[in-house]
Tab-separated table of C-alpha atoms in Angstrom:
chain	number	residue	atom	x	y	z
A	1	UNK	CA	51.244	-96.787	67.182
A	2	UNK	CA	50.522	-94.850	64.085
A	3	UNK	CA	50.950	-91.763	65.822
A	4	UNK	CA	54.039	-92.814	67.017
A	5	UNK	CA	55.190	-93.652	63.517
A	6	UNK	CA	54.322	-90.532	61.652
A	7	UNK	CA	55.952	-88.264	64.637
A	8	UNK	CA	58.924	-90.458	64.256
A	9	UNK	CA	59.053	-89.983	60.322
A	10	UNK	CA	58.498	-86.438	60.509
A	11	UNK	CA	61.247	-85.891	62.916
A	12	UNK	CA	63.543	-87.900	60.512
A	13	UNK	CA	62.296	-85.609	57.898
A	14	UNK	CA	62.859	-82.928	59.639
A	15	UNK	CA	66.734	-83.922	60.857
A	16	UNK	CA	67.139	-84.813	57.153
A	17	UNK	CA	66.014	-81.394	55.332
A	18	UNK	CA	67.961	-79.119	58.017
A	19	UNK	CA	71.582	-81.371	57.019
A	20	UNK	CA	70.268	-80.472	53.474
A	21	UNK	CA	69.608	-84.295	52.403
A	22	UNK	CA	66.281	-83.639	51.587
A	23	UNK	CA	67.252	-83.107	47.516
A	24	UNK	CA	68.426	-86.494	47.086
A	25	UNK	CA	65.897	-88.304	48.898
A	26	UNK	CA	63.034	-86.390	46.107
A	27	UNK	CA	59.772	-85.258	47.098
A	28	UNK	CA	59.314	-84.998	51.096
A	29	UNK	CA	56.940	-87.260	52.626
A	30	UNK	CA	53.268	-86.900	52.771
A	31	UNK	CA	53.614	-86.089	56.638
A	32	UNK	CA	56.232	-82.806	55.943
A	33	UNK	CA	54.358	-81.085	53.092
A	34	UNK	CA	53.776	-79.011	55.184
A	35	UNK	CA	56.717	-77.615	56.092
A	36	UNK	CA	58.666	-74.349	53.997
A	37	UNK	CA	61.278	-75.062	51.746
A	38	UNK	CA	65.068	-75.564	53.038
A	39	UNK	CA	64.101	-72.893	55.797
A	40	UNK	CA	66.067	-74.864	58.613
A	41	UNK	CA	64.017	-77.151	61.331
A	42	UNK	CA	60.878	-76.561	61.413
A	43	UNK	CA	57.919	-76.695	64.240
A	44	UNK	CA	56.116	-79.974	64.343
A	45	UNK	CA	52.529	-79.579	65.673
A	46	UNK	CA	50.706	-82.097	67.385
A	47	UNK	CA	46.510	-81.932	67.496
A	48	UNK	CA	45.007	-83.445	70.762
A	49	UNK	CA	41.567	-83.252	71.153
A	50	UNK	CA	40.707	-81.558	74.493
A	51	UNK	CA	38.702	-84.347	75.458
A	52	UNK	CA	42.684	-86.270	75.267
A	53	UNK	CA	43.053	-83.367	77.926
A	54	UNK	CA	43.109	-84.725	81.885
A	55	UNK	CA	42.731	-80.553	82.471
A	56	UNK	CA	42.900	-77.935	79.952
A	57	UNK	CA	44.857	-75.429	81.832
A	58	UNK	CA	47.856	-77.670	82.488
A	59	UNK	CA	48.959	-77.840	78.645
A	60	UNK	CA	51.541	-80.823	77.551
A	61	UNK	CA	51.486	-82.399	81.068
A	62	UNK	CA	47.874	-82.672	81.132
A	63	UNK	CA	47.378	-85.216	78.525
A	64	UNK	CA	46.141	-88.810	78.926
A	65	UNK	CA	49.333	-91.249	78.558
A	66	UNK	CA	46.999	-94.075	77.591
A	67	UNK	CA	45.626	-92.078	74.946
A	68	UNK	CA	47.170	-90.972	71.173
A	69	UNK	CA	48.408	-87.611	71.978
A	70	UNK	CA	50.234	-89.249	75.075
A	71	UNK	CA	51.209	-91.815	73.022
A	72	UNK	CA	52.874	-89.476	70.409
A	73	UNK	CA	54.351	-87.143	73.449
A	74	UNK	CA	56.135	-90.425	74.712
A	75	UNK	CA	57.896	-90.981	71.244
A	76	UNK	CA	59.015	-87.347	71.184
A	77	UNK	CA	60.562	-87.675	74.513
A	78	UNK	CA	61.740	-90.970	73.356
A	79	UNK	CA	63.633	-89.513	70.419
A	80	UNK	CA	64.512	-86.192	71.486
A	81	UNK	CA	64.903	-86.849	75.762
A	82	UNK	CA	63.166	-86.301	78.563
A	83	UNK	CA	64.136	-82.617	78.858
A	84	UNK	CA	62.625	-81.731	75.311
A	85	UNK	CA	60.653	-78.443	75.190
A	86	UNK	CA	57.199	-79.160	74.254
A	87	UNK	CA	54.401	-75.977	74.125
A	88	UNK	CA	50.907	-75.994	74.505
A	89	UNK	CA	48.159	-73.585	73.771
A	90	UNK	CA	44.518	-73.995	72.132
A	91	UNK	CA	43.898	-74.520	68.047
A	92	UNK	CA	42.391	-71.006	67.290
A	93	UNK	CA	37.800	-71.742	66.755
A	94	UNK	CA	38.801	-75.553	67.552
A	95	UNK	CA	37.919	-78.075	70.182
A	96	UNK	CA	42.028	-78.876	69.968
A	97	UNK	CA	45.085	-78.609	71.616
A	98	UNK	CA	48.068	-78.054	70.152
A	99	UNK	CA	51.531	-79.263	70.941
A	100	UNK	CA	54.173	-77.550	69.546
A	101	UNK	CA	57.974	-79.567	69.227
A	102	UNK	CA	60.259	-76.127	68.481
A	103	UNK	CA	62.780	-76.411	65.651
A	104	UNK	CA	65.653	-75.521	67.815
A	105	UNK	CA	64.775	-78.942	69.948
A	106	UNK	CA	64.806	-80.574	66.349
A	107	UNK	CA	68.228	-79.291	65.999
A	108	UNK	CA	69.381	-80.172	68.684
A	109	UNK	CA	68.168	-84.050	67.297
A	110	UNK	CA	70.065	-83.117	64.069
A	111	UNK	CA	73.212	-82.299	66.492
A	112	UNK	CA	73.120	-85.509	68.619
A	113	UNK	CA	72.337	-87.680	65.323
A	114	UNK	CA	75.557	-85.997	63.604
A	115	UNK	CA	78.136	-86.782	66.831
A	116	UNK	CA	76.305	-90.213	66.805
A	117	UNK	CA	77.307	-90.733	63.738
A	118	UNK	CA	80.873	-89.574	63.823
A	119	UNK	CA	81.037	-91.345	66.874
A	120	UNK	CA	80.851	-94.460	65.053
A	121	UNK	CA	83.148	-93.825	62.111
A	122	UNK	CA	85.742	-92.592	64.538
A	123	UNK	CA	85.506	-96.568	66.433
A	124	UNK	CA	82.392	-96.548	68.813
A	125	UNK	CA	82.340	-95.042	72.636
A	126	UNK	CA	80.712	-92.123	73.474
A	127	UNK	CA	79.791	-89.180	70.909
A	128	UNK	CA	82.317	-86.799	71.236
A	129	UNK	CA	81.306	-82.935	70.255
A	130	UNK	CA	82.347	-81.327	67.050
């Protein structure tokens, strides 16, 4: 559940800083420090320790769903859809994974958050695309 919860608040940070809301909100959260300045969307990256891993050479669809990392992947595709592109490859001198969520797929968040949103100003159905 915490995983879930900090993926979910740095993909809202993320959404936020790319539509350039980021100034009024202050300092970013403890969770995007990380991230460069006003750059556009930036990568979030996942750790899973290997031993998360159901087999090492089978990357994002090899982890545990019962366990954190699976946990975490299910929010992603919760939040971003099942046909998110998530990467995979080994933490360089580490016993980790890491799962990479591309900043064009948090875009593409940003884009379907934006139509949502007009969407609902303009009276409710569908989001139409601007």
């Amino acid at each position: 559940q915490v995983a879930g919860v900090a993926l979910r608040a740095a993909l809202q940070d993320a959404a936020q800083a790319a539509a350039g809301e980021g100034e009024d909100r202050g300092p970013p959260t403890p969770i995007a420090v990380g991230r460069l300045a006003n750059s556009g969307p930036q990568d979030i990256i996942i750790a899973v320790p290997m031993n998360e891993l159901k087999d090492d050479t089978r990357g994002v669809q090899a982890v545990d769903e019962q366990s954190a990392a699976g946990r975490t992947l299910a929010v992603a595709r919760e939040m971003l859809g099942d046909q998110v592109k998530l990467e995979a490859g080994p933490a360089p001198g580490e016993e980790m994974m890491c799962i990479r969520i591309p900043g064009a797929e948090l875009q593409a968040l940003l884009v379907k958050q934006v139509q949502e949103a007009v969407s609902q100003f303009a009276g409710g159905g569908e989001p139409r695309g601007i």
